[in-house]
Each structure stands twice: as structure tokens, then as C-alpha cells.
Short mmCIF file of C-alpha atoms and ligand atoms in Angstrom, two decimals:
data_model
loop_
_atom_site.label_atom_id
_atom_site.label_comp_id
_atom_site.label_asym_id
_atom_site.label_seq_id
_atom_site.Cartn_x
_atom_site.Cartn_y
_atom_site.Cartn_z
CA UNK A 1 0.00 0.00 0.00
CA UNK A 2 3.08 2.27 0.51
CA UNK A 3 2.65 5.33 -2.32
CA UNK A 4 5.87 6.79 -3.91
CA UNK A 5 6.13 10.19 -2.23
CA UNK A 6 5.21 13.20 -4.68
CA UNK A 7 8.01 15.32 -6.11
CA UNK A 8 6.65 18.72 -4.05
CA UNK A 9 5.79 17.23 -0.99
CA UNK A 10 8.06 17.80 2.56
CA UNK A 11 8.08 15.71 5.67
CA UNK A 12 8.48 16.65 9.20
CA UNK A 13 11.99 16.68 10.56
CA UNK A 14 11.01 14.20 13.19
CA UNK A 15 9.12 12.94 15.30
CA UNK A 16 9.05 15.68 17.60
CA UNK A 17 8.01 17.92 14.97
CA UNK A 18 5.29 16.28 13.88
CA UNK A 19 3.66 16.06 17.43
CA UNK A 20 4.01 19.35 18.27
CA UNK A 21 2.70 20.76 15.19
CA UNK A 22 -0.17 18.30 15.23
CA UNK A 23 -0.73 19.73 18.58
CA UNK A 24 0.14 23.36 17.90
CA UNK A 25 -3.08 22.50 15.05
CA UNK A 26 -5.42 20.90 18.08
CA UNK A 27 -4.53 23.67 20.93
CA UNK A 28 -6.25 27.15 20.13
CA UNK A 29 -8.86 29.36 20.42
CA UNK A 30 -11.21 26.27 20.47
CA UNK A 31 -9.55 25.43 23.95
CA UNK A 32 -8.97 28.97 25.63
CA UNK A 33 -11.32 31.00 24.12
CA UNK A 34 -14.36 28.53 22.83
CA UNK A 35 -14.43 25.49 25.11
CA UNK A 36 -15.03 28.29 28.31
CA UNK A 37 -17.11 30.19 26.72
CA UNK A 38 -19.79 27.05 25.08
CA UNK A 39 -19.17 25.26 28.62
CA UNK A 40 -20.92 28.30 29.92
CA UNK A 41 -23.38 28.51 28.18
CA UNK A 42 -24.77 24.91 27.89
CA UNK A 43 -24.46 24.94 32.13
CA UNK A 44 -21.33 22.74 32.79
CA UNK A 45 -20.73 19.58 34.46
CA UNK A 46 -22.65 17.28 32.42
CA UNK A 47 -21.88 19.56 28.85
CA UNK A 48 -17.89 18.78 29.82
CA UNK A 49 -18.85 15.26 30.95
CA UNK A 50 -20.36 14.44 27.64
CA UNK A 51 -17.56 16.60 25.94
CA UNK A 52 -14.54 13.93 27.46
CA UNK A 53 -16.68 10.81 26.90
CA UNK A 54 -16.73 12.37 23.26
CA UNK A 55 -12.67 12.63 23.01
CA UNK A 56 -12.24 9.30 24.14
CA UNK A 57 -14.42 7.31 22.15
CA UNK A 58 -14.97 9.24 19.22
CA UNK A 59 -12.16 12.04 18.60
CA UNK A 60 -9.36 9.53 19.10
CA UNK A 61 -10.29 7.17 16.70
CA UNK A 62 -11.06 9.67 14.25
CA UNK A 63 -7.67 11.53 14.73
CA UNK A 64 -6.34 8.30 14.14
CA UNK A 65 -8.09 7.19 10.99
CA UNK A 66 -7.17 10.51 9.33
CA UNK A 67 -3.67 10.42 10.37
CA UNK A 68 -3.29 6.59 9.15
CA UNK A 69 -5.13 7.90 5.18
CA UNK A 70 -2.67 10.77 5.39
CA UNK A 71 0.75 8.95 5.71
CA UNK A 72 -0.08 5.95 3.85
CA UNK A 73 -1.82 8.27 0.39
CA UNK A 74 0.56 10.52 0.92
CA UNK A 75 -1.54 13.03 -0.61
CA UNK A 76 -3.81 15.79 -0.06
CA UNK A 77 -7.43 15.26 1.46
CA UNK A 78 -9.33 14.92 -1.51
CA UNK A 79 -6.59 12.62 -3.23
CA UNK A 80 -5.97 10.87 -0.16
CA UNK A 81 -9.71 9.20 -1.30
CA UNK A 82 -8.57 8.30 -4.37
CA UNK A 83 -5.27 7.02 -3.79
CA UNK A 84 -6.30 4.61 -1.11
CA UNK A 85 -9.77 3.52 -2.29
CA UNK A 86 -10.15 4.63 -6.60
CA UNK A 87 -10.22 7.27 -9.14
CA UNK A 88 -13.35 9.16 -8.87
CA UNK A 89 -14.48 7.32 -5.84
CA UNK A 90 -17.14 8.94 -4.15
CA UNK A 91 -15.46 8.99 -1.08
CA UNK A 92 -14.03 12.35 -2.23
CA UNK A 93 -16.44 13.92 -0.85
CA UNK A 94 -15.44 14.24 2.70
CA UNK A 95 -12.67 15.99 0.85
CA UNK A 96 -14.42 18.68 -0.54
CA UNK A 97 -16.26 18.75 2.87
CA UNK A 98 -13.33 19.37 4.64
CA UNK A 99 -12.32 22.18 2.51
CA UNK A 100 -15.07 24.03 2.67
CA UNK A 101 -14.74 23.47 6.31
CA UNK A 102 -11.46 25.15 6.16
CA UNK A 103 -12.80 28.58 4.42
CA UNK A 104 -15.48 28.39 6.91
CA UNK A 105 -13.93 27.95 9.69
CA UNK A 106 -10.39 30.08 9.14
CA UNK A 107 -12.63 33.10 8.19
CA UNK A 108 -13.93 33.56 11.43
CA UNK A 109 -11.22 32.19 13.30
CA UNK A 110 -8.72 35.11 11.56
CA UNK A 111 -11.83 37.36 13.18
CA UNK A 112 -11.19 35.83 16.60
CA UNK A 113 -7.42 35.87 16.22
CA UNK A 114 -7.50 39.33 15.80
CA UNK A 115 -9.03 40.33 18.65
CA UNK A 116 -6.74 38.59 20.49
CA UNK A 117 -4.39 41.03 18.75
CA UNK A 118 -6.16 43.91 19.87
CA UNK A 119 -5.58 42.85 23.49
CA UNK A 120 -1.90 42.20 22.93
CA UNK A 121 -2.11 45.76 22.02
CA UNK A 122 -3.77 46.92 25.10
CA UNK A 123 -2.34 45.09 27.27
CA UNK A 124 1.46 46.40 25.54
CA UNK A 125 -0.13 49.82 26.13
CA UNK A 126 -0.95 48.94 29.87
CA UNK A 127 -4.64 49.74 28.54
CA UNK A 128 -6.15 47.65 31.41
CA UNK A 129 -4.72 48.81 34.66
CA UNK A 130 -6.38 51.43 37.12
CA UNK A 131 -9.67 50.40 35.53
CA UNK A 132 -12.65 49.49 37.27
CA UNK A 133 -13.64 46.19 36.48
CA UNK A 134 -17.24 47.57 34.72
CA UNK A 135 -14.73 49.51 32.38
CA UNK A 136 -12.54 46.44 31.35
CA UNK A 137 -15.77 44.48 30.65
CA UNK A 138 -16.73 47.21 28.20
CA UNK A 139 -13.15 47.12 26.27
CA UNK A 140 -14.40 44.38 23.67
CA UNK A 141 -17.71 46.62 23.40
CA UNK A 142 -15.79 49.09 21.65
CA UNK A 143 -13.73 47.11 19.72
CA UNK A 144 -16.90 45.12 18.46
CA UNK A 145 -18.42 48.69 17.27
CA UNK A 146 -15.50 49.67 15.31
CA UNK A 147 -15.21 48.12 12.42
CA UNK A 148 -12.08 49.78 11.30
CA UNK A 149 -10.44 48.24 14.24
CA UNK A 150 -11.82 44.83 13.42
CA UNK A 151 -10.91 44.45 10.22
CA UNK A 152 -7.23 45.75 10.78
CA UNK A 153 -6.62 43.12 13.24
CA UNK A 154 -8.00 40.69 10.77
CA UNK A 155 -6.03 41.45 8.10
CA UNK A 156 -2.77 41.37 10.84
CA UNK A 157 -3.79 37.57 11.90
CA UNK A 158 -4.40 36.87 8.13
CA UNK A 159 -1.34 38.24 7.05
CA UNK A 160 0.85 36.19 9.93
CA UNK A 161 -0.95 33.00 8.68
CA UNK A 162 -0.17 33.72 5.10
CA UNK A 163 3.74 34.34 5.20
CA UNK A 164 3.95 31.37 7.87
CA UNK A 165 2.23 29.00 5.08
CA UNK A 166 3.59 30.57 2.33
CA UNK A 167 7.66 29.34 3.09
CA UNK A 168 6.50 25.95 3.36
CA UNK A 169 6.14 23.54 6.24
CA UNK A 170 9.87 23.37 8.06
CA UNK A 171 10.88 26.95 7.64
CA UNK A 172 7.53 28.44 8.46
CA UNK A 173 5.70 25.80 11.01
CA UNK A 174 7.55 23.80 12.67
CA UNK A 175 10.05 26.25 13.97
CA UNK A 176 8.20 28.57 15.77
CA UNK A 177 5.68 25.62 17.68
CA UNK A 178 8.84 24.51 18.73
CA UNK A 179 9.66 27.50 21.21
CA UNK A 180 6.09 28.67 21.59
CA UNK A 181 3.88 25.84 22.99
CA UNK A 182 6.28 24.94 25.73
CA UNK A 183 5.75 28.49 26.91
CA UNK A 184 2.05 28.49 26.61
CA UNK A 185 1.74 25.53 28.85
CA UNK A 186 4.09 26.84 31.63
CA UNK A 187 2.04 30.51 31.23
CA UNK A 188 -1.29 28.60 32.34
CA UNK A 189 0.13 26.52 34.70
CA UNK A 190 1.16 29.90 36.37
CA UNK A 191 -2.23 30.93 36.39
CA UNK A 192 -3.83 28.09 37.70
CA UNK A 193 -2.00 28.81 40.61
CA UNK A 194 -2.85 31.96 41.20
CA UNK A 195 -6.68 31.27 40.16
CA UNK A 196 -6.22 28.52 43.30
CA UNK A 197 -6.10 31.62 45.62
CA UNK A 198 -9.19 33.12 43.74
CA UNK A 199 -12.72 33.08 46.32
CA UNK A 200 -14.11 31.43 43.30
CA UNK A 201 -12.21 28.48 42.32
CA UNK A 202 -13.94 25.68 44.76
CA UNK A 203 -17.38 26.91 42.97
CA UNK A 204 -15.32 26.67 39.09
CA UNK A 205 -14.39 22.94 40.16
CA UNK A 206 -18.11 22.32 41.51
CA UNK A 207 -19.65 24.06 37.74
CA UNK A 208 -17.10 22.31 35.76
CA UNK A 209 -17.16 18.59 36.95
CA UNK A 210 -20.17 18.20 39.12
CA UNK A 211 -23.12 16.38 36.97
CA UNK A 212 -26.12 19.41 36.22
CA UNK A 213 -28.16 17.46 33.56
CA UNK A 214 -31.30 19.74 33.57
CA UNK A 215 -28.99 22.59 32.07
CA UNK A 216 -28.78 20.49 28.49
CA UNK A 217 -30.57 20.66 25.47
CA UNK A 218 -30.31 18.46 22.89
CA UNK A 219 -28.47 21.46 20.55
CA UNK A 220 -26.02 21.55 23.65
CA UNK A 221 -25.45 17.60 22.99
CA UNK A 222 -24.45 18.36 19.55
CA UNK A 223 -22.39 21.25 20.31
CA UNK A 224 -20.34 19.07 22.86
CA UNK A 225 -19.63 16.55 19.55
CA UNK A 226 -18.70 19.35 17.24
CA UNK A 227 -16.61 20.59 20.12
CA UNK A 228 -14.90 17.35 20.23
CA UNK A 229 -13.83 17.71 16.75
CA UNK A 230 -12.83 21.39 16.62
CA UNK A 231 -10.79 20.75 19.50
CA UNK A 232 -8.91 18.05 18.11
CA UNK A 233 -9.11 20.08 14.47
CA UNK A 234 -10.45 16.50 13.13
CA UNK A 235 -13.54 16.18 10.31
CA UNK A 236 -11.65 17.91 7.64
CA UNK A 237 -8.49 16.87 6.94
CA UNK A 238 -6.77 19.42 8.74
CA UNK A 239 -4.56 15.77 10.07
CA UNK A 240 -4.95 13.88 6.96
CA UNK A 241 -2.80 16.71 5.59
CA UNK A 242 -0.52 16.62 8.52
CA UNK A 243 -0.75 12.82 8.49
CA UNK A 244 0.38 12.77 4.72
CA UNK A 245 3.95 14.93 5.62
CA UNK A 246 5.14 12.10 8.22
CA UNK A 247 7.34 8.76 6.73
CA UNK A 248 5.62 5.88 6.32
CA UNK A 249 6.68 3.96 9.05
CA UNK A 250 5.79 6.20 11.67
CA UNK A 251 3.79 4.99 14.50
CA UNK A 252 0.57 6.93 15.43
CA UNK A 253 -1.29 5.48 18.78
CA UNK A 254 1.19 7.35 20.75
CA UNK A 255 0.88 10.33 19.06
CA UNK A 256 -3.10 10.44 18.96
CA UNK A 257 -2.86 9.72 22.81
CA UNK A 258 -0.50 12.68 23.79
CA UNK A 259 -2.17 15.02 21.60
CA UNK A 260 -6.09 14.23 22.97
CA UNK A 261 -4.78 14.44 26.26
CA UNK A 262 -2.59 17.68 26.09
CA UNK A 263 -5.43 19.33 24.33
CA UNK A 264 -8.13 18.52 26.94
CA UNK A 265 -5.76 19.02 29.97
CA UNK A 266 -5.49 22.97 28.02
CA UNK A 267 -9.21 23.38 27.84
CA UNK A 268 -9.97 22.28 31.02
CA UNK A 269 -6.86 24.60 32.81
CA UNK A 270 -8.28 27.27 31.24
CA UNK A 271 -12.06 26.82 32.07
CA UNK A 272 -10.82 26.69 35.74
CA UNK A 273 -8.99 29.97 35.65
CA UNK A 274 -12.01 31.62 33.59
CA UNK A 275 -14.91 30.42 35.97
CA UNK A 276 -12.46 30.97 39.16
CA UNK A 277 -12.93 34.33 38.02
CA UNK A 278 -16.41 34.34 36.88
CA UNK A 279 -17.29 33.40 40.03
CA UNK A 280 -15.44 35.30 42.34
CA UNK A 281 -16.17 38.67 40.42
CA UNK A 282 -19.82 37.66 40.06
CA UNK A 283 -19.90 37.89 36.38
CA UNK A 284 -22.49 35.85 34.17
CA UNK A 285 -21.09 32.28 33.33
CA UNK A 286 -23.29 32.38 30.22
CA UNK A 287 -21.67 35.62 29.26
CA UNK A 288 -20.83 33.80 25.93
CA UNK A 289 -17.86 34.33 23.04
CA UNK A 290 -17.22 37.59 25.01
CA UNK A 291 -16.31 35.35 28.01
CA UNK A 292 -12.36 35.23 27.85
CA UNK A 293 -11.87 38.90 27.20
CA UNK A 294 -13.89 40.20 30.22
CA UNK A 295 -13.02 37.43 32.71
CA UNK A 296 -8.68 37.58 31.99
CA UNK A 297 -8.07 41.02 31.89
CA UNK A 298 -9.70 41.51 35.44
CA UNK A 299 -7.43 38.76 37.09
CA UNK A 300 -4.00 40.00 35.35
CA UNK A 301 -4.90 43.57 36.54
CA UNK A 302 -5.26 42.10 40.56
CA UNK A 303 -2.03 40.51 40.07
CA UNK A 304 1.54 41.14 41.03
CA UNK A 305 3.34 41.84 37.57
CA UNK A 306 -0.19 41.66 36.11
CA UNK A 307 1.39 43.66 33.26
CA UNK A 308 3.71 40.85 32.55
CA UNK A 309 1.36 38.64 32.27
CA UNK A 310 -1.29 40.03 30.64
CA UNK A 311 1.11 40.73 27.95
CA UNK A 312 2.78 37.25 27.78
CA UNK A 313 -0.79 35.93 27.90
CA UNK A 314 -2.51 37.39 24.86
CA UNK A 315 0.68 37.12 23.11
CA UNK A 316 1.19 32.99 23.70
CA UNK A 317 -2.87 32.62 22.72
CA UNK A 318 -2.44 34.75 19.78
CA UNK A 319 0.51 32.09 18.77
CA UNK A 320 -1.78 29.13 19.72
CA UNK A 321 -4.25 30.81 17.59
CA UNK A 322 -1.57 31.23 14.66
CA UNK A 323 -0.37 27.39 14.88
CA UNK A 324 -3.86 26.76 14.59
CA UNK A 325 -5.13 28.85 11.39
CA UNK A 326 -1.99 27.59 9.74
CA UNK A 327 -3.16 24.02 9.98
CA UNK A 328 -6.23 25.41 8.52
CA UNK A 329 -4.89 26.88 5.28
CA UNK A 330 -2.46 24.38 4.86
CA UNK A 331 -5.30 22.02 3.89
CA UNK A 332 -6.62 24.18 1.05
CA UNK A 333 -3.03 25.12 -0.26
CA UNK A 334 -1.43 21.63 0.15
CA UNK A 335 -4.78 20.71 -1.99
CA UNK A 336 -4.49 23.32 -4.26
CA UNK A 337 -0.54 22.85 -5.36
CA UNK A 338 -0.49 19.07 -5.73
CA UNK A 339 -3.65 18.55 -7.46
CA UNK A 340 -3.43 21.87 -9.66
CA UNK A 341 0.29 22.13 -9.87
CA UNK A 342 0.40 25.69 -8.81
CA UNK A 343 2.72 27.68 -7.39
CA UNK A 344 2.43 27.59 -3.52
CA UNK A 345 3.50 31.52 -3.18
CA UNK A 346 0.16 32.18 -5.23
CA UNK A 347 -2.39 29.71 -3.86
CA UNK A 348 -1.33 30.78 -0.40
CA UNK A 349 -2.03 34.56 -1.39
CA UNK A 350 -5.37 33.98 -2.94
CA UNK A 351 -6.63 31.48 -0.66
CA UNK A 352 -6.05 33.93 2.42
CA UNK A 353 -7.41 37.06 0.14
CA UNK A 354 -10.55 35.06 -0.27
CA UNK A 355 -10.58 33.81 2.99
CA UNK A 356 -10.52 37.37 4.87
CA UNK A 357 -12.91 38.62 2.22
CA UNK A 358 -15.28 36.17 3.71
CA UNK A 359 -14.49 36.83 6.80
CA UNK A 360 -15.09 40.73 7.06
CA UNK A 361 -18.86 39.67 6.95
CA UNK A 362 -18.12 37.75 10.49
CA UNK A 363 -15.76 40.64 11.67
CA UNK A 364 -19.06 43.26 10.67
CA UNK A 365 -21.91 40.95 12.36
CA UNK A 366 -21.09 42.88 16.01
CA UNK A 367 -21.50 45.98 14.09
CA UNK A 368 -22.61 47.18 10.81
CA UNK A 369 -24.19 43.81 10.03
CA UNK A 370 -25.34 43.16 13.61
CA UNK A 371 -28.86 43.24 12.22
CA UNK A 372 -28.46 41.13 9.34
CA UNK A 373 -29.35 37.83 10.92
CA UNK A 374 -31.06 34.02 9.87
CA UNK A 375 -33.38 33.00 13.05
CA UNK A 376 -31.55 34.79 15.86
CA UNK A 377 -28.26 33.88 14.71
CA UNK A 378 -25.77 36.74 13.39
CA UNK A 379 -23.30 35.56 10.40
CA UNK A 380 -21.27 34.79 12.50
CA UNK A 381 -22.86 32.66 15.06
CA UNK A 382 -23.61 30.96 11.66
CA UNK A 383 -20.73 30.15 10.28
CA UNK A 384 -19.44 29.14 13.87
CA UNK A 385 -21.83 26.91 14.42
CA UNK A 386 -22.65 25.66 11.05
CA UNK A 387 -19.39 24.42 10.77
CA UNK A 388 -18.82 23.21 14.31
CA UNK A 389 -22.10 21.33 15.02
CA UNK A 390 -22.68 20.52 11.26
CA UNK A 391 -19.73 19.92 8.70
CA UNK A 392 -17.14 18.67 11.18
CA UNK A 393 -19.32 16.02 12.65
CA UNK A 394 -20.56 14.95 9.41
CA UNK A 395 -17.48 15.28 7.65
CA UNK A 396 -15.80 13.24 11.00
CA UNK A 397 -18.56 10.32 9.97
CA UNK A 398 -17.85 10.18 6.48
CA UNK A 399 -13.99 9.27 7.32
CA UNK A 400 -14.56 7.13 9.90
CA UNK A 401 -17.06 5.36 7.62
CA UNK A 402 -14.35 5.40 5.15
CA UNK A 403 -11.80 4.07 7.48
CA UNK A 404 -13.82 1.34 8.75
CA UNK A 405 -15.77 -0.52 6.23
CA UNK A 406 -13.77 0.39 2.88
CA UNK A 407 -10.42 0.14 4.56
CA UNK A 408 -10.62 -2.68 7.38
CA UNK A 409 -9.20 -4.41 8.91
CA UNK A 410 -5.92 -4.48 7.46
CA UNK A 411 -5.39 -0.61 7.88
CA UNK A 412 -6.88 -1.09 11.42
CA UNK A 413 -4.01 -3.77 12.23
CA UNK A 414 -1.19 -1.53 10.53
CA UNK A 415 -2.53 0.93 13.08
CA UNK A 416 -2.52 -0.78 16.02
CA UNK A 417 0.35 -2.34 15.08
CA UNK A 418 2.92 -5.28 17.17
CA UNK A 419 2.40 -4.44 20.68
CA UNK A 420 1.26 -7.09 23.34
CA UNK A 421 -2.78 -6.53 23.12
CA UNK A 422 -2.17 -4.70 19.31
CA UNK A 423 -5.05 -7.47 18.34
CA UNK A 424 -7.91 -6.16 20.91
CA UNK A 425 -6.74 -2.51 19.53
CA UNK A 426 -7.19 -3.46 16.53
CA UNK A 427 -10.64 -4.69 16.51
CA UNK A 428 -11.48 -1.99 19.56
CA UNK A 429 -10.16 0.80 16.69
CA UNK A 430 -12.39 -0.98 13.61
CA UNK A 431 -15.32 -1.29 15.34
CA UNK A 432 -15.19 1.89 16.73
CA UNK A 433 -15.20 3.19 13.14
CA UNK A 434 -17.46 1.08 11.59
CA UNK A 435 -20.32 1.84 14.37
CA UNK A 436 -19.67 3.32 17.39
CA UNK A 437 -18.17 7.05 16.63
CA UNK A 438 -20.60 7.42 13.31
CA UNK A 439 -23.67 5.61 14.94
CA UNK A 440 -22.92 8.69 18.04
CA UNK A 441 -22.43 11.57 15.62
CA UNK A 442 -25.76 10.43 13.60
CA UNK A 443 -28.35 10.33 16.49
CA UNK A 444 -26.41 13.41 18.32
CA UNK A 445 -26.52 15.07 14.71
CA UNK A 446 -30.74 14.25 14.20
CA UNK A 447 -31.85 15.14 17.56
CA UNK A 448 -29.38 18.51 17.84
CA UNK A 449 -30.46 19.58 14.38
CA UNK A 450 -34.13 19.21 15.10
CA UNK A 451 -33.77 21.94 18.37
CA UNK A 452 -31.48 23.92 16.74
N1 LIG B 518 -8.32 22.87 16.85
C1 LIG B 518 -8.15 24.27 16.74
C2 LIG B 518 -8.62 24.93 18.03
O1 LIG B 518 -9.02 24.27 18.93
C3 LIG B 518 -8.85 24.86 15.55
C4 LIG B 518 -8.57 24.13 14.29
C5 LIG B 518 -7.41 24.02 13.63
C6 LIG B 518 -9.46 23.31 13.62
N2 LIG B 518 -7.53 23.19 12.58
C7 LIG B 518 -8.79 22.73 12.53
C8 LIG B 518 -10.78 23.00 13.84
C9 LIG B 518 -9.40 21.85 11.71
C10 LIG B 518 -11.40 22.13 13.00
C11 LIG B 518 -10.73 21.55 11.94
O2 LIG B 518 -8.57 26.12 18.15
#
């Protein structure tokens, strides 16, 4: 089954590399920005119970099906299909799923990215301190009514994404996850600690993990799934691509593993420090995508060298946020060179001009376009959601499908491959494809969609 490797394409250096750029991909907004903020919203315990059961039995094995058709097709995600299945298969189609997934998604993420920007740029100005708390809370107000602002940020975050894609995979990504990650980690780690001395924290542990099942909906089921998969940046190829620059031989449970886990352990460190201070500032829980930006800024400013911080804060996000959107375009542009042969300087350009084109209509729905809206949902909630509690998931089932029934398992067994119980993993991994994860996202995906 081993392809010849394509004239164009790169591999990672080694193994490191790979990991932490498949986890510089999984950890980003969706964990310190998103996974807060929806947790809030949907009430807690049981939304972050059914989130975890989520990762383990259905993000894993998906993360692992679409690294195992990336670094055996060695090829792009709509090739991939075709390589390891037929010409013209049908089974494309979670191909061209995935890349509409990536416009989708990296137009408003580029949105969210810049705002992050915006409080690097306050927080560099020392914006935040002597403020009453009622005054920081109103900081994102004003950057939501200026458009201007909005769409200068944008463009910055779109721009950084570009040139990082643009000089290909070692020169651009892996160098900078390298340094940057590491010191993400050790930031929040900081911060847990000193959210530990917070009034609030015993009441963030109680909201977060104790069971509240009368606070979910159905929609709230579904938006725990699609969580599970932007998290873990799976249902579009975003690892197939990834999965397609490693050798061969490269072994992938381990990887899968570490990644799942360091992503969650991230979301869940920074829901404690957000509802430590939610709580002990008495702020609303449900606040929603505004959560992050009112909650933070308050703690940093009670801090010793809250300046520091605050600074070293936004700025690590904004990189988590960067590793991210890269993994994002790289889909579309790793797509777009091998299966066009064009240049990558110019796809790269004109995928990220289109792609912040579309995205000025999310960066406008808080002002100009604030009353444009389908139901009670803003183009931007839209797009967010659509492509969160919609093409991911469905995407996600289509590959694990894929994976399971027109693969096998052979590719199952290459997965799991010598180890002592590699034969239970095996079968464990097949069936889990075949049934379990697309049997989950289907009945989540009908009941969710009906409420929505
Ligand atoms: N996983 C990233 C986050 O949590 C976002 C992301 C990157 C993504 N690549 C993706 C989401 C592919 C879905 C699909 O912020």
C-alpha cells in the first residue's frame, strides 16, 4: 500500500516535529477562548462530561483514521480518497467537505485571532490597569463597534498565517511551535496557581465537573460533539494533511494519545482559571464568546506583575491561535498545489485574500451587520456553528465510515500495530469506526439539528 512520495511534498523533521505541530493545530482558540465560553453557556458539568466521553471514544479514533489515510496516500485530502480507495471514488467527498470546512472555519477564526491582537495591544499599552472592572468588561464593546479596528486586526492575523504558510512547512511551522507551545503551557500553569487563591475556584471545580443534567438541550449535545472535533481540528483533513507529511513507518497510537490528552488538559486549565474568576467577580457564566476577554483582563490587573502577564498571555494565545489557522490553510493550499500544480507563493495569497474577504462579513456581524441575521443567529454565530455542530461532525462520519468498512481491517491492524494486546486494539479501533463514533455523531446530529 506504501505510495511513492510526490516530487513537491516535505516531511516533518522528526518525530518531535510532527507532534508538536499536530498539537500546535489541536490547541487554540477552540480550547482557551471557545471550550469556556460554550461550557458556559450549555451549564457545565454534564456539557464537559459528555464533551470527554466524546474525546475518548470518538475524537481519538477519528484523529487516528485521518492520520493513518494521510501517511499511507501521501496526498492531499481529496486525493488521499482516491489514492487509497479509486479514481473518482465517491469517497471524495469528505474531501471537498473538509475544505469548505477550512474557508469556513479560518474566516472567522482570523476574526477571533484578531481580537486577540487587539488585546496584545492593550495590554502592551498597559490599557487595562487602574480600571474598574465595569470599564474592562466594556473594552471588547468598543472594539466590536468599530469596524475599522476589526478588520485591521484581521487582516494582521491573516497576514501572519499567510507568510507562515507561504515558506512551506519546516521553515515556516515547525520552527516557531517549537519554542512557543512549551511556553504556553508553563504561562497557564502559572495561572492556575494563582486562580487557586481566587474566592471562586472551589465553585469553578463544583460548575465544571459536578453532573447538572437539567442545564442540556439536545443542541447543547451536539455542540459538545462538534466541540470534540474542533478541539482536536479533526472532520476535515486538517490531520490527513498533517498525516500525509510524516514517513511511512511512523507509528501513530502514541501520538493520537499525547495530543487528545494535552489538548483537553489545556481546555480544562483554562475553564478553571475563567470560571475561578467568573465566580469570584460575580460575572455571568453564560456571558458567551465575550467570556475570555472580560473574565482575563480583570485577574492580570489584581495581580503582582499583572502587566507581565497580561502581555505574555494574549501574546502565547495569539501564537496558539496562529499554529492553529496555519493548519487550517495548509489544507486548502497543500490541496491546491499538488492537485493543480500551482505555485504555492500564489495559492497561499489567494486562498487567504478570499478567505478574509469572507471573513469581514463575520468581523461586521457585532456591528454594521449586527442586524443582518437568519433565526436569531448573526453571520457569525452561523458560520461558527454551522461548521462546528454541522460539517465537522458529518465530515468526521464520512472518514470514519471510510476508514472502517472500505479500509478494514488491514489498515486497522497496521494501526494498532505489534504491541502485546495490538489485536484487541485493533478490533477496539475498527469497530469503533465502523459503528460506534458514526452511529454517536448520527443520532447526536438528528436530535441537535431538530432543536437547533
Ligand atoms: N483545533 C483548533 C482549536 O481548537 C482549531 C482548528 C485548527 C481546527 N484546525 C482545525 C478545527 C481543523 C477544525 C478543523 O482552536
Amino acid at each position: 500500500m506504501d505510495m511513492p512520495h510526490t516530487p513537491t511534498r516535505s516531511h516533518w523533521s522528526n518525530r518531535l516535529a510532527f507532534i508538536l505541530a499536530a498539537a500546535g493545530s489541536a490547541v487554540g482558540l477552540g480550547n482557551i477562548w471557545k471550550f469556556p465560553y460554550i461550557t458556559g453557556v450549555n451549564g457545565g458539568g454534564t456539557f464537559v462530561l459528555i464533551y470527554l466521553m466524546c474525546i475518548a471514544a470518538v475524537g481519538v479514533p477519528i484523529f487516528l483514521a485521518e492520520l493513518f489515510i494521510g501517511q499511507r496516500s501521501q496526498r492531499n485530502v481529496v486525493e488521499s480518497f482516491e489514492v487509497m480507495d479509486r479514481p473518482g471514488t465517491p469517497w471524495r467527498l469528505p474531501g471537498w467537505l473538509g475544505l469548505a470546512s477550512a474557508f469556513l472555519i479560518l474566516s472567522f477564526y482570523s476574526v477571533v485571532g484578531g481580537w486577540v491582537l487587539d488585546f496584545e495591544y492593550r495590554s502592551l499599552m498597559n490599557q487595562f490597569a487602574g480600571h474598574s472592572d465595569e470599564e474592562i468588561k466594556a473594552v471588547l464593546g468598543s472594539l466590536f463597534a468599530s469596524p475599522g479596528r476589526q478588520l485591521f486586526w484581521h487582516a494582521l492575523f491573516m497576514g501572519a498565517v499567510v507568510s507562515i504558510v507561504m515558506r512551506g512547512l519546516n521553515a515556516g511551522i515547525e520552527r516557531w511551535n517549537k519554542i512557543l507551545m512549551p511556553a504556553l503551557f508553563v504561562l497557564l500553569a502559572l495561572l492556575l496557581v494563582r486562580a487557586l487563591f481566587l474566592p471562586g475556584f472551589g465553585r469553578a471545580l463544583e460548575f465544571l465537573f459536578a453532573p447538572n443534567a437539567e442545564a442540556l438541550k439536545p443542541a447543547g449535545i451536539l455542540e459538545a460533539v462538534g466541540h470534540s472535533f474542533f478541539t482536536l481540528s479533526l472532520g476535515m483533513g486538517a490531520l490527513i494533511t498533517y498525516g500525509s507529511y510524516l514517513q511511512s513507518r511512523e507509528e501513530l497510537v502514541r501520538t493520537a494519545f499525547t495530543v487528545a490528552l494535552l489538548d483537553t488538559l489545556i481546555a480544562l486549565v483554562a475553564g478553571v482559571i475563567i470560571f475561578s474568576v467568573v465566580f469570584s467577580f460575580d460575572l455571568d457564566a453564560g456571558a458567551g464568546p465575550t467570556l475570555m476577554f472580560q473574565t482575563l483582563p480583570m485577574l492580570f490587573t489584581k495581580m503582582t506583575g499583572g502587566y507581565f502577564i497580561s502581555v505574555a498571555f494574549f501574546l502565547l494565545v495569539s501564537f496558539a491561535a496562529l499554529t492553529s489557522a496555519v493548519s487550517l490553510l495548509e489544507v486548502i493550499v497543500t490541496y491546491w498545489v499538488e492537485t493543480h500544480r500551482k505555485s504555492r507563493t500564489v495559492t497561499t495569497l489567494v486562498a487567504g485574500g478570499v478567505i478574509y474577504g469572507l471573513g469581514i462579513l463575520s468581523a461586521l456581524s457585532t456591528n454594521l451587520l449586527s442586524g443582518v441575521k437568519l433565526g436569531d443567529k448573526t453571520f457569525f454565530d452561523l458560520v461558527d456553528k454551522l461548521t462546528s455542530s454541522v460539517f465537522l461532525p458529518v465530515g468526521g462520519m464520512l472518514i470514519s465510515l471510510f476508514f472502517g468498512w472500505v479500509l478494514g481491517p488491514k489498515a486497522a491492524e497496521a494501526v494498532a500495530g505489534k504491541g502485546k494486546y495490538a489485536h484487541v486494539a485493533a478490533l477496539g479501533l475498527m469497530w469503533s469506526a465502523r459503528l460506534v463514533a458514526p452511529l454517536a455523531v448520527a443520532v447526536v446530529l438528528v436530535h441537535g439539528l431538530r432543536d437547533w
